Coordinates of C-alpha atoms in Angstrom, one line a residue:
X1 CA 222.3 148.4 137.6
X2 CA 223.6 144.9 136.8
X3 CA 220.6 144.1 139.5
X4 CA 217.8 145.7 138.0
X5 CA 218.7 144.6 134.6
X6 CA 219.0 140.7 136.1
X7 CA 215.5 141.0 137.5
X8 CA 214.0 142.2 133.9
X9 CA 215.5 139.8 132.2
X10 CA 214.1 137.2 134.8
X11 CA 211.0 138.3 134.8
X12 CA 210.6 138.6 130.9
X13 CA 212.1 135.0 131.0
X14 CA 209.3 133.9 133.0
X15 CA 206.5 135.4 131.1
X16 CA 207.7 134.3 128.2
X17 CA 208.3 130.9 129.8
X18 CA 204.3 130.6 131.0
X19 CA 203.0 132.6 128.1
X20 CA 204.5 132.6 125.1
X21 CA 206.1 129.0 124.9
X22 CA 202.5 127.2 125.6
X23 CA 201.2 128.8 122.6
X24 CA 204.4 128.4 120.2
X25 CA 205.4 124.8 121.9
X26 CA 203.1 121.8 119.6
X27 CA 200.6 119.9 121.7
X28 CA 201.2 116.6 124.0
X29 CA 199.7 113.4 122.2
X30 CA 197.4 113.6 125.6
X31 CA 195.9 117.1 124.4
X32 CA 195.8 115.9 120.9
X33 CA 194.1 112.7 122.1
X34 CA 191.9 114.8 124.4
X35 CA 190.7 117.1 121.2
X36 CA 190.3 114.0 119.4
X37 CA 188.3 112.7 121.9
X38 CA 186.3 115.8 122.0
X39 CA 185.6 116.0 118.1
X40 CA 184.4 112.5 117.9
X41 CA 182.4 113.7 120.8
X42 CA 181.0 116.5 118.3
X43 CA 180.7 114.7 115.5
X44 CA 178.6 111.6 117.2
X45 CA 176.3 114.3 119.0
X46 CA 176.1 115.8 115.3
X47 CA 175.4 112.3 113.2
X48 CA 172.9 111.4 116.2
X49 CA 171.2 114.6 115.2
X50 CA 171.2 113.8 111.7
X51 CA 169.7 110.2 111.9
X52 CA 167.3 112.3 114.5
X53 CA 166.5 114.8 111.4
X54 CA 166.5 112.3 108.7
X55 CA 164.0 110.0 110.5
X56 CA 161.8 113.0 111.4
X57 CA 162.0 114.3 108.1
X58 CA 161.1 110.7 106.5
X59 CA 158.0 110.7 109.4
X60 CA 157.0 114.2 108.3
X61 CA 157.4 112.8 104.8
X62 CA 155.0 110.3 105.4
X63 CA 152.5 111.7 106.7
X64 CA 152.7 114.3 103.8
X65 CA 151.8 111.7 101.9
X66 CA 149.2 110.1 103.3
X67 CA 148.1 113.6 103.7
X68 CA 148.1 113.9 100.5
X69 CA 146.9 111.1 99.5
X70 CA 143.7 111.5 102.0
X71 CA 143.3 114.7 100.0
X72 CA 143.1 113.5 96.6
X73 CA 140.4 111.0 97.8
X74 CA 138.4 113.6 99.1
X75 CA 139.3 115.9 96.1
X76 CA 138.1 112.7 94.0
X77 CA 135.3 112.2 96.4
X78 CA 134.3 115.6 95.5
X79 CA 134.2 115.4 92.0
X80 CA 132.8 112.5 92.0
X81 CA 129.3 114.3 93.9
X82 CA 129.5 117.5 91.9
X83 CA 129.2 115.1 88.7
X84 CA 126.1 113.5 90.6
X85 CA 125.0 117.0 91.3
X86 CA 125.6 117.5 88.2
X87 CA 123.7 114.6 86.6
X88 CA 120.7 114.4 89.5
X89 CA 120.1 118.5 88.4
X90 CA 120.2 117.8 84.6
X91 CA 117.8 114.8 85.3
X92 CA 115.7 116.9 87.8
X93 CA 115.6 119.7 84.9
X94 CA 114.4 117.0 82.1
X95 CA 111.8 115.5 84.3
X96 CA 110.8 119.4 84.8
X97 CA 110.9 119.7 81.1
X98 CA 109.0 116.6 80.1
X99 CA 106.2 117.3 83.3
X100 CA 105.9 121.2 81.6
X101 CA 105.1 119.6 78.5
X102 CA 102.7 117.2 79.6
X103 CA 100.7 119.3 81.5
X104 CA 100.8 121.7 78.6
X105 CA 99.4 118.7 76.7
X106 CA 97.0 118.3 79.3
X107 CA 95.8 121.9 78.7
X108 CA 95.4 121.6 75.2
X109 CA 93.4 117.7 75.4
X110 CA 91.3 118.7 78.6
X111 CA 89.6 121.3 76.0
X112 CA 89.1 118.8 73.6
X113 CA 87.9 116.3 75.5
X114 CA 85.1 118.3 77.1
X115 CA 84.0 119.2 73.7
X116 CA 83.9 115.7 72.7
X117 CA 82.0 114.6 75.5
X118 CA 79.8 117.6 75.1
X119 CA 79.3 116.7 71.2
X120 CA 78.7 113.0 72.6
X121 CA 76.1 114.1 74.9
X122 CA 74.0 116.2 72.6
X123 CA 74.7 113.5 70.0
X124 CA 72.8 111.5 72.7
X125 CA 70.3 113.7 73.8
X126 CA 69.4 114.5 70.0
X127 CA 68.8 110.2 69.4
X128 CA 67.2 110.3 72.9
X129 CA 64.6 113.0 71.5
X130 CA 64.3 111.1 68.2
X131 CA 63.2 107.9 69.9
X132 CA 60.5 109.4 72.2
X133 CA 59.3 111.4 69.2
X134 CA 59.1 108.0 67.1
X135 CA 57.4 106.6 70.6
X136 CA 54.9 109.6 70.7
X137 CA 54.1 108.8 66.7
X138 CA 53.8 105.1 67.7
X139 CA 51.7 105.8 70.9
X140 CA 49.0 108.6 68.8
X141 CA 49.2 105.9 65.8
X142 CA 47.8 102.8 68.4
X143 CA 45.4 105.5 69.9
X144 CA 43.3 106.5 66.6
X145 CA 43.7 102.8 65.9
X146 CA 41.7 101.7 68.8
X147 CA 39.3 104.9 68.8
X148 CA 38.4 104.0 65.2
X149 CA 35.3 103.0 64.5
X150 CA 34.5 99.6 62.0
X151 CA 31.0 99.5 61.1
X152 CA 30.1 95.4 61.6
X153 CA 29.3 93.5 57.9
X154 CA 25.6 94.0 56.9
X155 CA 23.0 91.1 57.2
X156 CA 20.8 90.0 54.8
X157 CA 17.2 90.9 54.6
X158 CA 15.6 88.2 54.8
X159 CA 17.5 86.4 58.1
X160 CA 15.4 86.1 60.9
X161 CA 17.1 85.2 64.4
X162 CA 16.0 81.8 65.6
X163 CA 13.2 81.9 68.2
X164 CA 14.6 81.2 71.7
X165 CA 12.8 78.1 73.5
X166 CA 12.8 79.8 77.0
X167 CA 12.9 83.0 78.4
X168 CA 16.2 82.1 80.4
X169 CA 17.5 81.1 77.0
X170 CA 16.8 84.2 75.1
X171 CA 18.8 86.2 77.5
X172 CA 22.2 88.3 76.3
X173 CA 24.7 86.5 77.0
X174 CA 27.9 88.1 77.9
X175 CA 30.0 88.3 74.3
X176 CA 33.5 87.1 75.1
X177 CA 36.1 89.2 76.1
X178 CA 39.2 89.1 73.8
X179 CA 42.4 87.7 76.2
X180 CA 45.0 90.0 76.0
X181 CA 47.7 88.5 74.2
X182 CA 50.7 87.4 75.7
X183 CA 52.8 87.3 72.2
X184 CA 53.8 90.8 70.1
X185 CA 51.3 91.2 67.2
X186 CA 52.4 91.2 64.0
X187 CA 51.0 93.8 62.6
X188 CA 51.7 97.8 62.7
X189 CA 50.2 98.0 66.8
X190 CA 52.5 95.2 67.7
X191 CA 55.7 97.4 66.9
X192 CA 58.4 97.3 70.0
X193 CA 60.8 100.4 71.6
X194 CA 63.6 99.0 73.0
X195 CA 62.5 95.6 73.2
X196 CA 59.8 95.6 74.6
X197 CA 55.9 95.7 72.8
X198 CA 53.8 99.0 72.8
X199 CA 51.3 96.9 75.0
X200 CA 53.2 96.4 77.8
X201 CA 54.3 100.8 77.6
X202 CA 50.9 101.2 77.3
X203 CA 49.3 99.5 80.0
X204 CA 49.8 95.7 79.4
X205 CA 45.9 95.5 78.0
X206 CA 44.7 95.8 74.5
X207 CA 41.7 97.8 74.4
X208 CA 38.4 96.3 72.8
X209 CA 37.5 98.1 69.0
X210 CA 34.7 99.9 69.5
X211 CA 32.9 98.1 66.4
X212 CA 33.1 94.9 68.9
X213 CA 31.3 97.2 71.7
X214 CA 28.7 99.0 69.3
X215 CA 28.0 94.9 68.2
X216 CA 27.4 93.7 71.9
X217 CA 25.7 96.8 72.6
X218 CA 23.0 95.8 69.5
X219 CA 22.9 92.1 70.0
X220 CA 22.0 93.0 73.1
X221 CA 19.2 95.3 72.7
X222 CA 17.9 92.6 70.2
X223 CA 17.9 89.9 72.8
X224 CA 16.0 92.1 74.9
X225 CA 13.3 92.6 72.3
X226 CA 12.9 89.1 71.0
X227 CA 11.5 87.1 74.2
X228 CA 7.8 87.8 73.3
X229 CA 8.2 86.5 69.7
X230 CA 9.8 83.5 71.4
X231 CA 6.9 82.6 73.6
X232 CA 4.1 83.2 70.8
X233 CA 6.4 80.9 68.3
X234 CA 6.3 78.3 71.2
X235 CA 3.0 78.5 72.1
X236 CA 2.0 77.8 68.2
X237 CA 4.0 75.1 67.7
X238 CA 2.1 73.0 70.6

C-alpha cells in the first residue's frame, strides 16, 4: 500500500512539476525580453502599415482633388457653352425675328412699289400720248400752211412788160428756188419737239407755197406769149 500510494504521489508531483508550475511560476527576463522583442516586432509591422495607409490615403486624397478639381473645370466649362448656347440661340432667334419682319415688310413695299411704278408708267405713257398728239396738231397745222393757197398782189392796168431785145432773151427763166433754211423760223412753222425743228421731222425741206408755183407757172406762160411782140417792137424801132 505504502508503494502504490508513493508512486501517486510521484507521479502527481511530476505533473504538477511540468504542468502546473510553468503556468503559476512568473516569466524569465529572457521570455519577457523575447515578448518584448516580439511586440515591438508587432507594433513596427503595425506603424509601417500605418505610414503605408496614411500616405496612400493622402495619394488617394490627392488625386480626389485634382479629380475634383478637373471636374469643376469641366462643370464650369459646361456652363460656360450652355450660356453660349444660350446666347448664340437667343441671337439666332432675334435675327429670325428681325428677317420675319423684313420680309414681311418686303411683302407689304413690293405691292406698293409695283403700283408706283405702274402709276409712273401710265403717268408716262399719258405725257408720251400728249406730246405726239401736240406733234400730230403741229404736223396737220404746217400741212394746211403749205397747201394754202395766196393769191399774188394785183398789177396795175396800165403796166406793160418791157419788150425783150432777143428771142433768147425773152425766154422764162427758171424763178429761183427758195434754199432751205438751215436756222429754225421764227414764226408758228418753225416750232421745235424735243429740240429739234418740225423741218428736220418732216423731211429736212420746206415745201414751195403754191402762190410761188401758180406765179412761175403765169410768168411763164407770159414769156411764152410775148416773143412776137418783141420782134415787131424791134423791128420798128430800126
Amino acid at each position: 500500500m505504502a508503494t502504490v500510494s508513493g508512486s501517486v504521489s510521484y507521479g502527481l508531483y511530476q505533473l504538477a512539476k511540468r504542468y502546473v508550475v510553468p503556468i503559476i511560476a512568473p516569466p524569465t527576463p529572457e521570455a519577457l525580453a523575447a515578448d518584448k522583442a516580439a511586440i515591438d516586432t508587432a507594433f513596427s509591422d503595425a506603424f509601417a502599415l500605418l505610414e503605408s495607409l496614411k500616405t496612400d490615403t493622402e495619394a488617394l486624397k490627392e488625386a480626389e482633388e485634382k479629380r475634383n478639381t478637373k471636374v469643376d473645370q469641366a462643370l464650369e466649362e459646361v456652363e460656360r457653352v450652355v450660356e453660349t448656347l444660350k446666347e448664340s440661340s437667343k441671337r439666332r432667334e432675334d435675327e429670325t425675328k428681325r428677317l420675319n419682319d423684313e420680309v414681311r415688310n418686303l411683302k407689304d413695299l413690293i405691292p406698293k412699289a409695283l403700283d408706283g411704278q405702274k402709276e409712273s408708267q401710265a403717268a408716262s405713257l399719258k405725257d408720251l400720248q400728249a406730246e405726239l398728239k401736240s406733234l400730230k396738231a403741229l404736223l396737220v397745222n404746217r400741212a394746211t400752211a403749205t397747201t394754202r393757197f395766196t393769191p399774188p398782189p394785183a398789177q396795175p392796168a396800165h403796166f406793160v412788160p418791157p419788150p425783150a431785145a432777143t428771142v433768147t432773151s425773152a425766154a422764162p427763166s427758171p424763178s429761183p428756188v427758195v434754199a432751205p433754211s438751215s436756222e429754225p423760223a421764227t414764226n408758228g412753222g418753225g416750232q421745235t419737239l424735243g429740240g429739234k425743228p418740225l423741218g428736220a421731222i418732216t423731211g429736212g425741206q420746206r415745201a414751195i407755197p403754191a402762190w410761188q408755183l401758180a406765179a412761175q407757172q403765169k410768168a411763164a406762160a407770159a414769156a411764152a406769149a410775148n416773143p412776137t411782140n418783141g420782134e415787131s417792137s424791134s423791128s420798128e424801132a430800126k
